[in-house]
Short mmCIF file of C-alpha atoms in Angstrom, two decimals:
data_model
loop_
_atom_site.label_atom_id
_atom_site.label_comp_id
_atom_site.label_asym_id
_atom_site.label_seq_id
_atom_site.Cartn_x
_atom_site.Cartn_y
_atom_site.Cartn_z
CA UNK A 1 109.82 52.21 90.17
CA UNK A 2 111.43 55.56 89.58
CA UNK A 3 109.73 58.32 91.62
CA UNK A 4 107.95 60.98 89.60
CA UNK A 5 109.11 64.59 90.14
CA UNK A 6 106.66 66.91 91.93
CA UNK A 7 106.49 70.54 90.91
CA UNK A 8 105.65 73.32 93.34
CA UNK A 9 101.90 73.31 94.06
CA UNK A 10 99.90 76.12 92.47
CA UNK A 11 96.55 77.60 93.54
CA UNK A 12 94.74 77.89 96.88
CA UNK A 13 94.10 75.24 99.51
CA UNK A 14 90.70 73.58 99.31
CA UNK A 15 89.93 74.48 102.92
CA UNK A 16 90.59 78.16 102.13
CA UNK A 17 88.41 77.95 99.02
CA UNK A 18 85.59 76.39 101.04
CA UNK A 19 85.74 78.78 104.01
CA UNK A 20 86.58 82.21 102.58
CA UNK A 21 83.77 82.53 99.96
CA UNK A 22 81.27 81.22 102.49
CA UNK A 23 82.47 83.71 105.12
CA UNK A 24 82.46 86.53 102.56
CA UNK A 25 78.88 85.71 101.63
CA UNK A 26 77.82 85.72 105.27
CA UNK A 27 79.77 88.93 105.87
CA UNK A 28 78.14 90.55 102.86
CA UNK A 29 74.72 89.43 104.03
CA UNK A 30 75.44 90.74 107.54
CA UNK A 31 76.66 94.08 106.19
CA UNK A 32 73.65 94.39 103.89
CA UNK A 33 71.24 93.53 106.71
CA UNK A 34 72.95 96.06 108.99
CA UNK A 35 72.89 98.76 106.31
CA UNK A 36 69.26 98.12 105.43
CA UNK A 37 68.39 98.03 109.12
CA UNK A 38 70.06 101.38 109.70
CA UNK A 39 68.56 102.89 106.57
CA UNK A 40 65.09 101.60 107.35
CA UNK A 41 65.54 102.84 110.90
CA UNK A 42 66.48 106.30 109.61
CA UNK A 43 63.49 106.29 107.26
CA UNK A 44 61.27 105.17 110.11
CA UNK A 45 62.71 107.97 112.25
CA UNK A 46 61.91 110.55 109.58
CA UNK A 47 58.37 109.26 109.19
CA UNK A 48 57.86 109.00 112.95
CA UNK A 49 59.25 112.50 113.49
CA UNK A 50 56.94 113.89 110.81
CA UNK A 51 53.95 112.11 112.30
CA UNK A 52 54.81 113.20 115.85
CA UNK A 53 55.38 116.83 114.88
CA UNK A 54 52.27 116.89 112.71
CA UNK A 55 50.20 115.42 115.53
CA UNK A 56 51.67 117.92 117.99
CA UNK A 57 50.99 120.81 115.62
CA UNK A 58 47.39 119.63 115.16
CA UNK A 59 46.95 119.38 118.93
CA UNK A 60 48.26 122.92 119.44
CA UNK A 61 46.16 124.21 116.55
CA UNK A 62 42.99 122.60 117.92
CA UNK A 63 43.68 123.92 121.42
CA UNK A 64 44.37 127.44 120.20
CA UNK A 65 41.28 127.39 118.01
CA UNK A 66 38.99 126.19 120.77
CA UNK A 67 40.62 128.17 123.58
CA UNK A 68 40.98 131.48 121.75
CA UNK A 69 37.61 131.37 120.03
CA UNK A 70 35.79 131.24 123.35
CA UNK A 71 36.46 134.89 124.37
CA UNK A 72 34.98 136.27 121.15
CA UNK A 73 31.95 134.00 121.37
CA UNK A 74 31.37 135.05 124.95
CA UNK A 75 31.88 138.71 124.05
CA UNK A 76 29.29 138.39 121.29
CA UNK A 77 26.84 136.79 123.68
CA UNK A 78 27.35 139.57 126.26
CA UNK A 79 27.17 142.30 123.61
CA UNK A 80 23.88 140.86 122.36
CA UNK A 81 22.58 140.80 125.91
CA UNK A 82 23.45 144.50 126.34
CA UNK A 83 21.99 145.44 122.96
CA UNK A 84 18.76 143.58 123.72
CA UNK A 85 18.51 145.25 127.13
CA UNK A 86 19.10 142.04 129.10
CA UNK A 87 22.18 143.57 130.72
CA UNK A 88 22.34 147.16 131.96
CA UNK A 89 25.95 148.27 131.79
CA UNK A 90 25.05 151.27 133.98
CA UNK A 91 24.43 148.80 136.80
CA UNK A 92 28.11 147.96 137.28
CA UNK A 93 27.53 145.81 140.33
CA UNK A 94 25.04 143.50 138.60
CA UNK A 95 27.11 143.23 135.42
CA UNK A 96 30.29 142.49 137.40
CA UNK A 97 28.52 139.76 139.36
CA UNK A 98 27.21 138.33 136.08
CA UNK A 99 30.76 138.24 134.76
CA UNK A 100 31.87 136.61 138.01
CA UNK A 101 29.49 133.71 137.31
CA UNK A 102 30.80 133.41 133.76
CA UNK A 103 34.32 133.18 135.17
CA UNK A 104 33.15 130.22 137.21
CA UNK A 105 31.92 128.47 134.09
CA UNK A 106 34.84 129.18 131.75
CA UNK A 107 38.59 128.92 132.07
CA UNK A 108 39.32 132.59 131.50
CA UNK A 109 41.51 135.18 133.20
CA UNK A 110 39.37 138.30 133.09
CA UNK A 111 35.95 139.43 131.81
CA UNK A 112 35.14 143.11 131.92
CA UNK A 113 33.79 146.17 130.18
CA UNK A 114 34.76 149.79 129.85
CA UNK A 115 32.35 152.53 128.90
CA UNK A 116 33.13 155.63 126.96
CA UNK A 117 32.29 157.62 130.11
CA UNK A 118 35.34 156.13 131.84
CA UNK A 119 33.47 153.84 134.20
CA UNK A 120 33.64 150.06 134.07
CA UNK A 121 34.05 146.83 135.93
CA UNK A 122 34.68 143.14 135.65
CA UNK A 123 35.76 139.92 137.32
CA UNK A 124 39.08 138.11 137.10
CA UNK A 125 41.71 135.81 138.58
CA UNK A 126 44.88 137.83 138.55
CA UNK A 127 46.79 135.38 140.67
CA UNK A 128 45.31 132.37 138.88
CA UNK A 129 43.36 131.23 141.97
CA UNK A 130 41.26 133.84 143.76
CA UNK A 131 38.33 135.35 141.90
CA UNK A 132 37.82 139.08 142.51
CA UNK A 133 35.47 141.78 141.21
CA UNK A 134 36.81 145.11 139.97
CA UNK A 135 34.90 148.35 139.86
CA UNK A 136 35.80 151.90 138.89
CA UNK A 137 33.79 155.06 138.21
CA UNK A 138 36.15 156.66 135.72
CA UNK A 139 36.50 159.94 137.59
CA UNK A 140 39.82 161.45 138.55
CA UNK A 141 41.98 160.36 140.27
CA UNK A 142 40.78 157.19 138.41
CA UNK A 143 40.74 155.01 141.46
CA UNK A 144 39.72 151.36 140.98
CA UNK A 145 38.78 148.92 143.70
CA UNK A 146 39.23 145.15 143.72
CA UNK A 147 36.84 143.21 145.96
CA UNK A 148 37.20 139.73 147.34
CA UNK A 149 34.12 137.55 146.86
CA UNK A 150 32.30 134.76 148.60
CA UNK A 151 31.19 131.49 146.90
CA UNK A 152 28.00 133.21 145.73
CA UNK A 153 29.79 136.09 144.04
CA UNK A 154 28.99 138.73 146.63
CA UNK A 155 31.62 141.34 147.42
CA UNK A 156 33.07 140.77 150.87
CA UNK A 157 36.02 143.09 151.42
CA UNK A 158 38.41 145.28 149.55
CA UNK A 159 41.33 143.25 148.31
CA UNK A 160 43.26 146.09 146.66
CA UNK A 161 42.98 149.56 145.23
CA UNK A 162 44.89 150.85 142.24
CA UNK A 163 44.92 153.59 139.68
CA UNK A 164 43.16 152.62 136.51
CA UNK A 165 41.94 154.45 133.42
CA UNK A 166 40.83 152.04 130.72
CA UNK A 167 40.44 154.84 128.18
CA UNK A 168 44.20 154.61 127.61
CA UNK A 169 44.48 150.83 127.55
CA UNK A 170 45.04 148.98 124.23
CA UNK A 171 42.06 146.69 124.67
CA UNK A 172 39.79 149.74 124.68
CA UNK A 173 41.52 152.16 122.33
CA UNK A 174 42.24 149.65 119.56
CA UNK A 175 38.76 148.13 119.66
CA UNK A 176 37.04 151.50 119.75
CA UNK A 177 39.09 152.65 116.79
CA UNK A 178 38.49 149.54 114.70
CA UNK A 179 34.80 149.27 115.63
CA UNK A 180 34.98 145.51 115.20
CA UNK A 181 35.98 142.49 117.25
CA UNK A 182 39.73 142.00 117.44
CA UNK A 183 42.65 140.99 119.60
CA UNK A 184 44.55 143.86 121.09
CA UNK A 185 48.30 143.69 121.41
CA UNK A 186 49.63 141.64 124.29
CA UNK A 187 50.21 143.57 127.49
CA UNK A 188 51.90 142.73 130.79
CA UNK A 189 51.29 143.47 134.47
CA UNK A 190 53.53 142.49 137.36
CA UNK A 191 51.42 141.23 140.22
CA UNK A 192 53.31 140.03 143.30
CA UNK A 193 54.65 136.53 142.65
CA UNK A 194 52.41 136.21 139.62
CA UNK A 195 53.31 137.85 136.32
CA UNK A 196 50.37 138.74 134.17
CA UNK A 197 50.83 138.43 130.39
CA UNK A 198 47.55 138.59 128.59
CA UNK A 199 45.99 138.85 125.16
CA UNK A 200 42.72 140.72 125.30
CA UNK A 201 39.76 139.96 123.02
CA UNK A 202 37.81 143.21 122.53
CA UNK A 203 34.38 143.86 121.05
CA UNK A 204 32.51 147.14 120.54
CA UNK A 205 29.45 147.57 122.74
CA UNK A 206 26.27 149.15 121.33
CA UNK A 207 22.80 149.84 122.65
CA UNK A 208 19.55 149.10 120.83
CA UNK A 209 19.89 152.31 118.80
CA UNK A 210 23.43 151.28 117.66
CA UNK A 211 25.02 153.97 119.77
CA UNK A 212 28.54 153.22 120.88
CA UNK A 213 28.70 152.57 124.62
CA UNK A 214 32.17 151.22 125.10
CA UNK A 215 33.97 147.89 124.70
CA UNK A 216 33.91 144.44 126.17
CA UNK A 217 37.18 142.70 126.97
CA UNK A 218 38.13 139.16 127.89
CA UNK A 219 41.74 138.35 128.79
CA UNK A 220 43.55 135.13 128.09
CA UNK A 221 46.59 134.56 130.28
CA UNK A 222 49.32 133.39 127.91
CA UNK A 223 51.12 131.46 130.62
CA UNK A 224 48.22 129.03 130.45
CA UNK A 225 49.28 128.28 126.91
CA UNK A 226 52.73 127.40 128.25
CA UNK A 227 51.11 125.08 130.77
CA UNK A 228 49.23 123.36 127.95
CA UNK A 229 52.38 123.00 125.85
CA UNK A 230 54.21 121.41 128.76
CA UNK A 231 51.55 118.69 128.94
CA UNK A 232 51.99 117.69 125.31
CA UNK A 233 53.64 114.32 124.79
CA UNK A 234 56.27 115.38 122.31
CA UNK A 235 59.33 113.67 123.75
CA UNK A 236 61.53 113.95 126.79
CA UNK A 237 63.76 116.44 124.99
CA UNK A 238 61.31 117.89 122.44
CA UNK A 239 60.27 121.54 122.45
CA UNK A 240 57.14 123.39 121.34
CA UNK A 241 56.93 127.15 121.31
CA UNK A 242 54.68 129.82 119.87
CA UNK A 243 55.99 133.11 118.51
CA UNK A 244 54.55 136.20 116.97
CA UNK A 245 55.58 137.24 113.47
CA UNK A 246 58.04 139.72 114.96
CA UNK A 247 59.79 136.86 116.78
CA UNK A 248 58.44 137.64 120.26
CA UNK A 249 57.91 134.52 122.33
CA UNK A 250 54.32 133.83 123.43
CA UNK A 251 54.54 130.45 125.10
CA UNK A 252 56.85 127.47 125.26
CA UNK A 253 56.96 123.95 126.64
CA UNK A 254 60.29 124.34 128.41
CA UNK A 255 61.03 125.26 131.98
CA UNK A 256 62.42 128.66 131.07
CA UNK A 257 59.71 131.37 131.13
CA UNK A 258 59.02 133.40 127.95
CA UNK A 259 59.78 136.64 129.80
CA UNK A 260 62.17 138.23 132.24
CA UNK A 261 61.67 140.68 135.08
CA UNK A 262 63.77 143.84 135.01
CA UNK A 263 63.29 146.35 137.82
CA UNK A 264 59.86 144.96 138.72
CA UNK A 265 58.76 145.18 135.09
CA UNK A 266 57.96 142.21 132.90
CA UNK A 267 59.76 142.17 129.59
CA UNK A 268 58.75 139.63 126.98
CA UNK A 269 61.62 137.82 125.27
CA UNK A 270 62.39 137.36 121.65
CA UNK A 271 62.61 133.67 120.78
CA UNK A 272 66.22 134.09 119.68
CA UNK A 273 67.00 135.52 123.14
CA UNK A 274 65.26 132.81 125.11
CA UNK A 275 67.07 131.36 128.10
CA UNK A 276 66.20 127.91 126.75
CA UNK A 277 69.21 126.94 124.64
CA UNK A 278 67.21 124.79 122.21
CA UNK A 279 64.51 127.40 121.59
CA UNK A 280 67.17 130.06 121.13
CA UNK A 281 69.18 127.95 118.65
CA UNK A 282 66.11 126.89 116.64
CA UNK A 283 64.82 130.47 116.46
CA UNK A 284 68.21 131.78 115.35
CA UNK A 285 68.52 129.15 112.63
CA UNK A 286 65.00 129.88 111.38
CA UNK A 287 65.69 133.60 111.29
CA UNK A 288 68.95 133.09 109.41
CA UNK A 289 67.49 130.63 106.93
CA UNK A 290 64.22 132.48 106.22
CA UNK A 291 65.35 136.03 107.03
CA UNK A 292 62.96 136.36 109.94
CA UNK A 293 59.56 134.95 110.83
CA UNK A 294 57.49 137.30 108.69
CA UNK A 295 57.38 135.11 105.58
CA UNK A 296 57.40 131.70 107.24
CA UNK A 297 54.66 129.31 106.19
CA UNK A 298 54.35 125.57 106.62
CA UNK A 299 57.92 124.28 106.77
CA UNK A 300 59.47 120.95 107.76
CA UNK A 301 63.22 120.85 107.95
CA UNK A 302 66.18 119.26 109.67
CA UNK A 303 68.78 121.46 111.32
CA UNK A 304 71.97 120.87 113.26
CA UNK A 305 72.17 122.21 116.79
CA UNK A 306 75.49 121.83 118.60
CA UNK A 307 76.39 118.73 116.60
CA UNK A 308 72.98 117.08 117.07
CA UNK A 309 70.35 116.83 114.37
CA UNK A 310 66.88 118.21 115.14
CA UNK A 311 63.63 117.86 113.24
CA UNK A 312 61.73 121.16 113.10
CA UNK A 313 58.20 121.82 111.93
CA UNK A 314 56.77 125.33 111.59
CA UNK A 315 53.03 125.82 111.16
CA UNK A 316 51.22 129.19 111.10
CA UNK A 317 48.07 129.70 113.18
CA UNK A 318 45.62 132.47 112.39
CA UNK A 319 42.13 133.43 113.46
CA UNK A 320 39.60 135.91 112.01
CA UNK A 321 40.34 138.49 114.72
CA UNK A 322 43.93 139.34 113.86
CA UNK A 323 46.10 136.77 115.54
CA UNK A 324 48.93 135.51 113.33
CA UNK A 325 51.23 133.22 115.28
CA UNK A 326 53.72 130.49 114.44
CA UNK A 327 53.75 127.12 116.17
CA UNK A 328 57.23 125.60 116.15
CA UNK A 329 57.86 121.97 117.09
CA UNK A 330 61.43 120.76 117.54
CA UNK A 331 62.37 117.15 118.26
CA UNK A 332 65.98 115.87 118.46
CA UNK A 333 66.85 112.89 116.32
CA UNK A 334 68.29 111.14 119.38
CA UNK A 335 64.79 110.94 120.87
CA UNK A 336 63.92 108.43 118.16
CA UNK A 337 67.32 106.97 117.39
CA UNK A 338 68.04 105.66 120.89
CA UNK A 339 65.66 102.70 120.54
CA UNK A 340 66.44 102.27 116.85
CA UNK A 341 70.17 102.31 117.59
CA UNK A 342 69.60 99.72 120.30
CA UNK A 343 67.68 97.57 117.83
CA UNK A 344 70.39 98.09 115.21
CA UNK A 345 73.09 97.09 117.70
CA UNK A 346 71.09 94.00 118.59
CA UNK A 347 70.70 93.18 114.89
CA UNK A 348 74.41 93.66 114.27
CA UNK A 349 75.35 91.54 117.29
CA UNK A 350 73.03 88.78 116.10
CA UNK A 351 74.50 89.05 112.60
CA UNK A 352 78.04 88.91 113.98
CA UNK A 353 77.10 85.90 116.08
CA UNK A 354 75.64 84.28 112.97
CA UNK A 355 78.85 85.15 111.11
CA UNK A 356 81.01 83.61 113.82
CA UNK A 357 78.80 80.53 113.96
CA UNK A 358 78.81 80.19 110.20
CA UNK A 359 82.59 80.62 110.10
CA UNK A 360 83.07 77.97 112.77
CA UNK A 361 80.62 75.65 111.05
CA UNK A 362 82.34 76.28 107.72
CA UNK A 363 85.72 75.50 109.29
CA UNK A 364 84.56 72.15 110.66
CA UNK A 365 82.63 71.39 107.48
CA UNK A 366 85.68 72.11 105.37
CA UNK A 367 87.80 69.90 107.60
CA UNK A 368 85.23 67.14 107.29
CA UNK A 369 85.37 67.47 103.49
CA UNK A 370 89.08 68.10 103.04
CA UNK A 371 90.52 65.44 105.36
CA UNK A 372 89.44 62.49 103.14
CA UNK A 373 90.61 64.46 100.11
CA UNK A 374 93.97 65.13 101.77
CA UNK A 375 94.31 61.42 102.59
CA UNK A 376 93.48 60.64 98.98
CA UNK A 377 96.06 63.19 97.83
CA UNK A 378 98.70 61.69 100.14
CA UNK A 379 97.94 58.20 98.84
CA UNK A 380 98.23 59.48 95.28
CA UNK A 381 101.65 61.00 96.01
CA UNK A 382 102.75 57.75 97.64
CA UNK A 383 101.72 55.78 94.55
CA UNK A 384 103.55 58.29 92.37
CA UNK A 385 106.63 57.75 94.58
CA UNK A 386 106.44 53.99 94.01
CA UNK A 387 104.52 52.75 97.03
CA UNK A 388 101.60 50.95 95.42
CA UNK A 389 100.25 49.43 98.62
CA UNK A 390 97.80 52.27 99.30
CA UNK A 391 94.18 52.14 100.43
CA UNK A 392 91.87 55.05 101.34
CA UNK A 393 88.76 54.91 103.52
CA UNK A 394 86.22 57.81 103.38
CA UNK A 395 82.86 57.66 105.13
CA UNK A 396 80.02 60.12 105.72
CA UNK A 397 79.97 61.73 102.25
CA UNK A 398 78.63 59.66 99.38
CA UNK A 399 80.74 61.33 96.70
CA UNK A 400 83.97 60.98 98.66
CA UNK A 401 83.12 57.40 99.61
CA UNK A 402 82.52 56.59 95.92
CA UNK A 403 85.79 58.33 95.04
CA UNK A 404 87.71 56.30 97.63
CA UNK A 405 86.26 53.04 96.31
CA UNK A 406 87.22 54.02 92.77
CA UNK A 407 90.69 54.97 93.96
CA UNK A 408 91.15 51.66 95.79
CA UNK A 409 90.02 49.76 92.67
CA UNK A 410 92.37 51.75 90.47
CA UNK A 411 95.24 51.23 92.91
CA UNK A 412 94.59 47.46 92.85
CA UNK A 413 94.51 47.43 89.07
CA UNK A 414 97.70 49.46 89.00
CA UNK A 415 99.45 46.99 91.30
CA UNK A 416 98.37 44.07 89.11
CA UNK A 417 99.52 45.93 86.03
CA UNK A 418 102.91 46.64 87.54
CA UNK A 419 103.35 43.01 88.62
CA UNK A 420 102.48 41.84 85.10
CA UNK A 421 104.83 44.46 83.70
CA UNK A 422 107.63 43.25 85.93
CA UNK A 423 107.14 39.62 84.75
CA UNK A 424 107.10 40.79 81.14
CA UNK A 425 110.19 42.83 81.80
CA UNK A 426 112.02 39.77 83.21
CA UNK A 427 111.16 37.71 80.13
CA UNK A 428 112.23 40.54 77.88
CA UNK A 429 115.55 40.85 79.65
CA UNK A 430 116.20 37.09 79.22
CA UNK A 431 115.43 37.30 75.52
CA UNK A 432 117.64 40.37 75.24
CA UNK A 433 120.53 38.47 76.88
CA UNK A 434 120.14 35.60 74.42
CA UNK A 435 119.95 37.97 71.51
CA UNK A 436 122.99 39.80 72.81
CA UNK A 437 124.99 36.53 72.99
CA UNK A 438 124.06 35.67 69.43
CA UNK A 439 124.94 39.14 68.31
CA UNK A 440 128.30 38.86 70.10
CA UNK A 441 129.17 35.68 68.18
CA UNK A 442 128.05 37.17 64.90
CA UNK A 443 130.07 40.25 65.76
CA UNK A 444 133.33 38.28 65.98
CA UNK A 445 132.70 36.74 62.60
CA UNK A 446 131.87 40.13 61.23
CA UNK A 447 135.09 41.54 62.66
CA UNK A 448 137.22 38.86 60.89
CA UNK A 449 135.44 39.54 57.61
CA UNK A 450 135.90 43.25 58.10
CA UNK A 451 139.63 42.75 58.77
CA UNK A 452 140.07 40.77 55.56
CA UNK A 453 138.06 43.28 53.67
CA UNK A 454 140.25 46.02 55.08
CA UNK A 455 143.42 44.29 53.93
CA UNK A 456 142.00 43.79 50.45
CA UNK A 457 140.94 47.40 50.39
CA UNK A 458 144.48 48.45 51.38
CA UNK A 459 146.05 46.39 48.59
CA UNK A 460 143.65 47.87 46.06
CA UNK A 461 144.49 51.34 47.22
CA UNK A 462 148.27 50.69 46.85
CA UNK A 463 147.75 49.29 43.36
CA UNK A 464 145.76 52.33 42.38
CA UNK A 465 148.42 54.59 43.82
CA UNK A 466 151.25 52.88 41.78
CA UNK A 467 149.19 53.00 38.63
CA UNK A 468 148.49 56.66 39.14
CA UNK A 469 152.21 57.30 39.82
CA UNK A 470 153.23 55.53 36.62
CA UNK A 471 150.79 57.59 34.62
CA UNK A 472 152.05 60.75 36.26
CA UNK A 473 155.77 59.83 35.54
CA UNK A 474 154.93 59.08 31.92
CA UNK A 475 153.17 62.42 31.61
CA UNK A 476 156.09 64.24 33.20
CA UNK A 477 158.61 62.46 30.91
CA UNK A 478 156.53 63.43 27.90
CA UNK A 479 156.43 66.98 28.98
CA UNK A 480 160.22 67.06 29.57
CA UNK A 481 160.97 65.27 26.29
CA UNK A 482 159.36 67.99 24.13
CA UNK A 483 161.64 70.88 25.22
CA UNK A 484 164.71 68.62 25.15
CA UNK A 485 163.99 67.63 21.54
CA UNK A 486 163.47 71.29 20.67
CA UNK A 487 166.79 72.27 22.17
CA UNK A 488 168.59 69.34 20.54
CA UNK A 489 167.16 70.23 17.12
CA UNK A 490 168.41 73.84 17.25
CA UNK A 491 171.92 73.27 18.62
CA UNK A 492 173.45 73.23 15.10
CA UNK A 493 171.88 76.55 14.27
CA UNK A 494 173.08 78.02 17.51
CA UNK A 495 176.59 76.80 16.80
CA UNK A 496 176.56 78.43 13.31
CA UNK A 497 175.22 81.70 14.64
CA UNK A 498 177.82 81.71 17.37
CA UNK A 499 180.71 81.13 15.06
CA UNK A 500 179.51 83.86 12.73
CA UNK A 501 179.19 86.19 15.67
CA UNK A 502 182.70 85.34 16.89
CA UNK A 503 184.12 85.87 13.42
CA UNK A 504 182.40 89.17 13.15
CA UNK A 505 183.86 90.20 16.44
CA UNK A 506 187.28 89.22 15.42
CA UNK A 507 186.96 91.32 12.27
CA UNK A 508 186.02 94.28 14.37
#
């Protein structure tokens, strides 16, 4: 059988068609899962950062409220005791000892009083540990004495002497002027190895006749606020700091102190000048964005510090006695993203492993599917080339097994058809030979007849030619005869005319 021509194959291989879409689907699913994981992680980070900063701000707010409300409550209690005559401020020793016992009960730095006469006293822990009693009479040269105490609050020995006139101190002058409870401006003292930065809660002191006697004062050491901020569980790299509206740093959770010592004097730092790089950068960005701290209210924002994103929350804190501070919480994004990035990497690795496994499985699956099909294709090409003895076996897949059985049946039927066709072709060739022999004999007879016919045709053509020639000669003779007769009929006249012409000439 003549082999059929094969054109160049068009399209994609079946194995490619089976693997690539499957791999693309897996890859798309992996990419989508990774993207959603990262996006959900970022959203979770934002929510977690907001929750953490809000919780931290609430903790600081609650601590400030409870810690800074105590001095005014205690001042009111002591002022009521003086007004009701339960405390005699002229008995400085008794009042100072009473304050000493209050210092034992409350976590305060100093409790004292100053009278308008210049005398006063109190009890305090200037170094944060040892409790002493101060006493001064208010007479020039304004000498004050600090006494060490025993466990019962009795004065034991003189611990220090110093010059002191409370009539010029802010906690007295501002309270006496306002005639109401308030916080005086923060002041500093440089004790050896222990800086003293305090906010003083003042309250006017009156007797039973509402005559002004002086002021009460309770100091809060602001470094204790820094100690509290350091204990907050913000994050390993998070920062919390408190600033005044003018930008001056009050307390912070970092290791850097909110002050510096210059020539034995304590100078409080502006937040934008802090030695802590994060606090400095956050404060500078807040000042640039909001043009200072004066108008800042509740704000939650995200800023970039040295290429790293930070979440920042600003919350104002106020009390009825004049304090107006800002609590700033800053948490770097990396504090949350480290675990989320690790989880994302794990997710991506698992997705890539699934992709590789799916690709490998798809490769072997495609081979399992395509190999029987390729064998079937090869058998088909062999049949097309003339080799009809082909048989395909496919097992494991019902559809391919059914296809192979159908192919084998069709190949068998094709072989039978070709064998029958060959037998028919042989018979047809024999009949064609016989018919050809008969036609050959008839052809010779036909050739003889044709030859005779040709001769007859030739004779008829010659006869027709002679007849036509005779007719043409007769026509020509007729045509020639007419002018000849004309000439012959006029010769006599010509002769007469000629003779007359000659005679005429001769006469001339």
